[in-house]
Each structure stands twice: as structure tokens, then as C-alpha cells.
PDB file of C-alpha atoms in Angstrom:
ATOM      1  CA  MET A 858     -29.189   8.892 187.019  1.00 71.00           C
ATOM      2  CA  LEU A 859     -29.389   9.195 183.238  1.00 82.00           C
ATOM      3  CA  ARG A 860     -30.072   5.456 182.922  1.00 84.00           C
ATOM      4  CA  HIS A 861     -32.973   5.718 185.368  1.00 87.00           C
ATOM      5  CA  THR A 862     -34.410   8.737 183.546  1.00 89.00           C
ATOM      6  CA  LEU A 863     -34.194   7.030 180.157  1.00 91.00           C
ATOM      7  CA  SER A 864     -35.630   3.733 181.344  1.00 91.00           C
ATOM      8  CA  SER A 865     -38.483   5.545 183.081  1.00 93.00           C
ATOM      9  CA  ALA A 866     -39.205   7.514 179.901  1.00 94.00           C
ATOM     10  CA  LEU A 867     -39.147   4.347 177.765  1.00 95.00           C
ATOM     11  CA  MET A 868     -41.523   2.571 180.139  1.00 94.00           C
ATOM     12  CA  GLN A 869     -43.884   5.546 180.086  1.00 94.00           C
ATOM     13  CA  LEU A 870     -43.739   5.549 176.279  1.00 95.00           C
ATOM     14  CA  ARG A 871     -44.619   1.854 176.228  1.00 94.00           C
ATOM     15  CA  ILE A 872     -47.583   2.505 178.517  1.00 94.00           C
ATOM     16  CA  ARG A 873     -48.794   5.452 176.424  1.00 93.00           C
ATOM     17  CA  VAL A 874     -48.504   3.579 173.110  1.00 93.00           C
ATOM     18  CA  SER A 875     -50.229   0.451 174.403  1.00 92.00           C
ATOM     19  CA  SER A 876     -53.016   2.428 176.053  1.00 90.00           C
ATOM     20  CA  GLY A 877     -54.054   4.110 172.818  1.00 86.00           C
ATOM     21  CA  ASP A 878     -52.177   7.332 172.038  1.00 87.00           C
ATOM     22  CA  PRO A 879     -52.971   8.339 168.435  1.00 89.00           C
ATOM     23  CA  SER A 880     -49.328   8.609 167.331  1.00 89.00           C
ATOM     24  CA  PHE A 881     -45.828   7.834 168.482  1.00 91.00           C
ATOM     25  CA  GLN A 882     -44.919  11.518 168.254  1.00 92.00           C
ATOM     26  CA  ALA A 883     -47.817  12.489 170.555  1.00 91.00           C
ATOM     27  CA  ALA A 884     -46.710   9.900 173.114  1.00 91.00           C
ATOM     28  CA  LEU A 885     -43.125  11.127 172.852  1.00 91.00           C
ATOM     29  CA  ARG A 886     -44.142  14.767 173.373  1.00 91.00           C
ATOM     30  CA  PHE A 887     -46.247  13.801 176.391  1.00 92.00           C
ATOM     31  CA  VAL A 888     -43.369  11.851 177.951  1.00 91.00           C
ATOM     32  CA  HIS A 889     -40.918  14.689 177.269  1.00 88.00           C
ATOM     33  CA  ARG A 890     -43.155  17.034 179.227  1.00 88.00           C
ATOM     34  CA  SER A 891     -44.356  14.716 181.969  1.00 83.00           C
ATOM     35  CA  GLU A 892     -40.950  13.261 182.789  1.00 76.00           C
ATOM     36  CA  ARG A 893     -39.378  16.734 182.577  1.00 81.00           C
ATOM     37  CA  LEU A 894     -36.555  15.456 180.462  1.00 86.00           C
ATOM     38  CA  GLY A 895     -33.579  17.722 180.101  1.00 87.00           C
ATOM     39  CA  VAL A 896     -31.906  18.460 176.799  1.00 88.00           C
ATOM     40  CA  LYS A 897     -29.259  15.756 177.258  1.00 88.00           C
ATOM     41  CA  ALA A 898     -31.837  13.133 178.225  1.00 88.00           C
ATOM     42  CA  ARG A 899     -33.983  14.015 175.192  1.00 91.00           C
ATOM     43  CA  GLU A 900     -30.985  13.748 172.897  1.00 91.00           C
ATOM     44  CA  GLU A 901     -29.977  10.379 174.375  1.00 90.00           C
ATOM     45  CA  LEU A 902     -33.556   9.080 174.132  1.00 91.00           C
ATOM     46  CA  ASP A 903     -33.849  10.180 170.500  1.00 92.00           C
ATOM     47  CA  ARG A 904     -30.423   8.732 169.694  1.00 92.00           C
ATOM     48  CA  LEU A 905     -31.285   5.411 171.340  1.00 93.00           C
ATOM     49  CA  LEU A 906     -34.629   5.104 169.548  1.00 93.00           C
ATOM     50  CA  ALA A 907     -33.089   6.055 166.197  1.00 93.00           C
ATOM     51  CA  ALA A 908     -30.282   3.499 166.599  1.00 93.00           C
ATOM     52  CA  VAL A 909     -32.662   0.693 167.515  1.00 93.00           C
ATOM     53  CA  ARG A 910     -35.037   1.631 164.689  1.00 93.00           C
ATOM     54  CA  ALA A 911     -32.191   1.612 162.172  1.00 93.00           C
ATOM     55  CA  GLU A 912     -30.763  -1.738 163.293  1.00 92.00           C
ATOM     56  CA  ALA A 913     -33.931  -3.747 163.943  1.00 91.00           C
ATOM     57  CA  SER A 914     -35.643  -5.627 161.150  1.00 90.00           C
ATOM     58  CA  ALA A 915     -39.409  -5.984 160.820  1.00 89.00           C
ATOM     59  CA  VAL A 916     -39.211  -9.507 162.217  1.00 89.00           C
ATOM     60  CA  GLU A 917     -37.337  -8.271 165.290  1.00 89.00           C
ATOM     61  CA  LEU A 918     -39.899  -5.535 165.869  1.00 90.00           C
ATOM     62  CA  ASN A 919     -42.757  -8.042 165.761  1.00 89.00           C
ATOM     63  CA  GLU A 920     -40.945 -10.601 167.957  1.00 89.00           C
ATOM     64  CA  PRO A 921     -38.232  -8.605 169.752  1.00 87.00           C
ATOM     65  CA  PHE A 922     -36.854 -11.380 171.944  1.00 82.00           C
ATOM     66  CA  ALA A 923     -37.107 -14.364 169.601  1.00 78.00           C
ATOM     67  CA  GLN A 924     -33.429 -14.275 168.584  1.00 74.00           C
ATOM     68  CA  THR A 925     -31.960 -12.971 171.840  1.00 70.00           C
ATOM     69  CA  ARG A 926     -30.855 -15.473 174.441  1.00 72.00           C
ATOM     70  CA  GLU A 927     -29.763 -13.150 177.266  1.00 77.00           C
ATOM     71  CA  VAL A 928     -33.176 -11.729 178.044  1.00 79.00           C
ATOM     72  CA  SER A 929     -35.051 -11.947 181.313  1.00 83.00           C
ATOM     73  CA  GLN A 930     -38.565 -13.297 181.546  1.00 87.00           C
ATOM     74  CA  VAL A 931     -39.639  -9.997 183.114  1.00 89.00           C
ATOM     75  CA  GLU A 932     -38.796  -8.145 179.881  1.00 89.00           C
ATOM     76  CA  VAL A 933     -40.626 -10.697 177.759  1.00 89.00           C
ATOM     77  CA  ARG A 934     -43.677 -10.611 180.022  1.00 92.00           C
ATOM     78  CA  ALA A 935     -43.762  -6.778 180.020  1.00 92.00           C
ATOM     79  CA  TRP A 936     -43.652  -6.751 176.205  1.00 90.00           C
ATOM     80  CA  LYS A 937     -46.398  -9.403 175.947  1.00 92.00           C
ATOM     81  CA  GLU A 938     -48.620  -7.549 178.434  1.00 94.00           C
ATOM     82  CA  ALA A 939     -48.163  -4.290 176.518  1.00 93.00           C
ATOM     83  CA  CYS A 940     -49.101  -6.054 173.264  1.00 92.00           C
ATOM     84  CA  GLU A 941     -52.165  -7.640 174.861  1.00 92.00           C
ATOM     85  CA  THR A 942     -53.250  -4.260 176.209  1.00 90.00           C
ATOM     86  CA  ALA A 943     -52.801  -2.673 172.782  1.00 90.00           C
ATOM     87  CA  ARG A 944     -54.747  -5.453 171.052  1.00 89.00           C
ATOM     88  CA  ARG A 945     -57.549  -5.166 173.604  1.00 88.00           C
ATOM     89  CA  ASN A 946     -57.709  -1.383 173.143  1.00 85.00           C
ATOM     90  CA  MET A 947     -57.668  -1.706 169.343  1.00 84.00           C
ATOM     91  CA  ALA A 948     -60.412  -4.348 169.293  1.00 82.00           C
ATOM     92  CA  SER A 949     -63.921  -3.464 168.240  1.00 79.00           C
ATOM     93  CA  PRO A 950     -66.313  -2.325 170.981  1.00 77.00           C
ATOM     94  CA  ARG A 951     -68.621  -5.187 169.978  1.00 77.00           C
ATOM     95  CA  VAL A 952     -66.089  -7.678 171.338  1.00 74.00           C
ATOM     96  CA  GLY A 953     -65.231  -5.713 174.469  1.00 71.00           C
ATOM     97  CA  GLY A 954     -62.491  -3.462 173.113  1.00 70.00           C
ATOM     98  CA  LEU A 955     -62.258   0.296 172.940  1.00 73.00           C
ATOM     99  CA  GLY A 956     -61.902   0.653 169.171  1.00 74.00           C
ATOM    100  CA  LEU A 957     -58.771   2.836 169.379  1.00 75.00           C
ATOM    101  CA  THR A 958     -57.538   2.156 165.865  1.00 76.00           C
ATOM    102  CA  ALA A 959     -56.224   5.632 164.979  1.00 77.00           C
ATOM    103  CA  TRP A 960     -52.442   5.399 164.704  1.00 81.00           C
ATOM    104  CA  GLU A 961     -49.735   7.177 162.779  1.00 81.00           C
ATOM    105  CA  ASP A 962     -45.973   6.906 162.819  1.00 82.00           C
ATOM    106  CA  PRO A 963     -43.609   8.854 160.553  1.00 80.00           C
ATOM    107  CA  GLY A 964     -41.543   5.695 159.995  1.00 83.00           C
ATOM    108  CA  GLY A 965     -44.593   3.640 159.018  1.00 87.00           C
ATOM    109  CA  LEU A 966     -44.462   1.262 161.978  1.00 90.00           C
ATOM    110  CA  SER A 967     -47.606  -0.227 163.435  1.00 90.00           C
ATOM    111  CA  ARG A 968     -48.510   0.165 167.103  1.00 90.00           C
ATOM    112  CA  LEU A 969     -47.286  -3.365 167.904  1.00 92.00           C
ATOM    113  CA  GLU A 970     -44.014  -2.779 166.053  1.00 93.00           C
ATOM    114  CA  VAL A 971     -43.436   0.387 168.091  1.00 93.00           C
ATOM    115  CA  LEU A 972     -43.991  -1.651 171.257  1.00 94.00           C
ATOM    116  CA  GLY A 973     -41.296  -4.033 170.013  1.00 93.00           C
ATOM    117  CA  LEU A 974     -39.037  -1.062 169.276  1.00 94.00           C
ATOM    118  CA  LEU A 975     -39.483   0.282 172.803  1.00 95.00           C
ATOM    119  CA  SER A 976     -38.824  -3.141 174.320  1.00 94.00           C
ATOM    120  CA  LEU A 977     -35.642  -3.518 172.286  1.00 93.00           C
ATOM    121  CA  ALA A 978     -34.568  -0.020 173.345  1.00 94.00           C
ATOM    122  CA  LEU A 979     -35.123  -0.900 177.009  1.00 93.00           C
ATOM    123  CA  HIS A 980     -33.112  -4.096 176.542  1.00 91.00           C
ATOM    124  CA  ARG A 981     -30.276  -2.218 174.853  1.00 90.00           C
ATOM    125  CA  LEU A 982     -30.281   0.444 177.563  1.00 90.00           C
ATOM    126  CA  ALA A 983     -29.984  -2.230 180.244  1.00 87.00           C
ATOM    127  CA  ARG A 984     -26.913  -3.682 178.492  1.00 85.00           C
ATOM    128  CA  THR A 985     -25.198  -0.327 177.870  1.00 80.00           C
ATOM    129  CA  PRO A 986     -22.641   0.563 180.547  1.00 74.00           C
ATOM    130  CA  GLU A 987     -23.055   3.843 182.390  1.00 68.00           C
ATOM    131  CA  PHE A 988     -19.425   4.785 181.788  1.00 64.00           C
ATOM    132  CA  GLY A 989     -17.736   3.875 178.524  1.00 59.00           C
ATOM    133  CA  ALA A 990     -14.416   2.119 178.067  1.00 57.00           C
ATOM    134  CA  GLY A 991     -13.062   4.359 175.366  1.00 57.00           C
ATOM    135  CA  PRO A 992     -14.266   5.496 171.948  1.00 60.00           C
ATOM    136  CA  LEU A 993     -14.996   1.973 170.671  1.00 56.00           C
ATOM    137  CA  LEU A 994     -17.147   1.006 173.672  1.00 59.00           C
ATOM    138  CA  PRO A 995     -19.136   4.129 174.548  1.00 64.00           C
ATOM    139  CA  GLY A 996     -21.309   4.404 177.605  1.00 65.00           C
ATOM    140  CA  LEU A 997     -24.193   6.676 178.455  1.00 59.00           C
ATOM    141  CA  ARG A 998     -21.918   9.352 179.879  1.00 58.00           C
ATOM    142  CA  ARG A 999     -19.434  10.772 177.460  1.00 51.00           C
TER     143      ARG A 999
END
């Protein structure tokens, strides 16, 4: 249940960021309220995003699946579609875009880097077991 809640929240975050929310924090607040995340789910979501942000390099955030071999084409396609949507929404209205260029992130990441972060978080969540195998191999439920 927690895995479904977290993956749903991450997908909603990816949609909100690619569709033009002005900041990552605004998208996160909206998802916290709309998904009705409990305290434990919020803590797990924040912990997951912080861990991925700390471990991922700038190259990985720009091309999240370039170095990973065990990734499905569905994940890659979802990330590419989100990036295309974001680019289209950020484009100038003269070329058919919406001109949604306002963006701020406390960590200094661009909108496309945050989309990479969310895709990496979804990938990590899919690989994390629901129940851990001891303190060295934790799962979602402790």
C-alpha cells in the first residue's frame, strides 16, 4: 500500500512539474494535499527524494537512464514524454509554447533536472523491497 501511495505521488509530481508549476515546493505541497498523504508517507517521500538528490550527479539528473541497464522502456518513455511536455510548456508563445519559464528550486535544479530526479526516485522505489531483510537491506516497511 505504501509503495502504491509513493509511486502515485511521484507520478503526480512529475506531471505537475512538467506541466508548469512555478516551483518544486509548490508541486510537492499540492501533491501532499491532493493525494492525502499521511505523515509516514510524507516522511518516506521526503526521505526518498533527499536520498536520490544526494546520490545523483548532474549528468544522471539530465540523462537518468543512460548508465542504468535494468530499466524498462516504459520508464524511459515516461521520462522523455515528461521532458518534451516541459520543453513545450517552457517554449515561447511565438513558437507554439506557453512561455512558462518561472521556476525555482531550493537545491538549484532546473525543471528538467527535477524530472530526472523524479524518474530516478520512481526507479529506485520500484527496486526497493516492500519488506526489508534486516538492517543492511531495509525495505519500505520498518
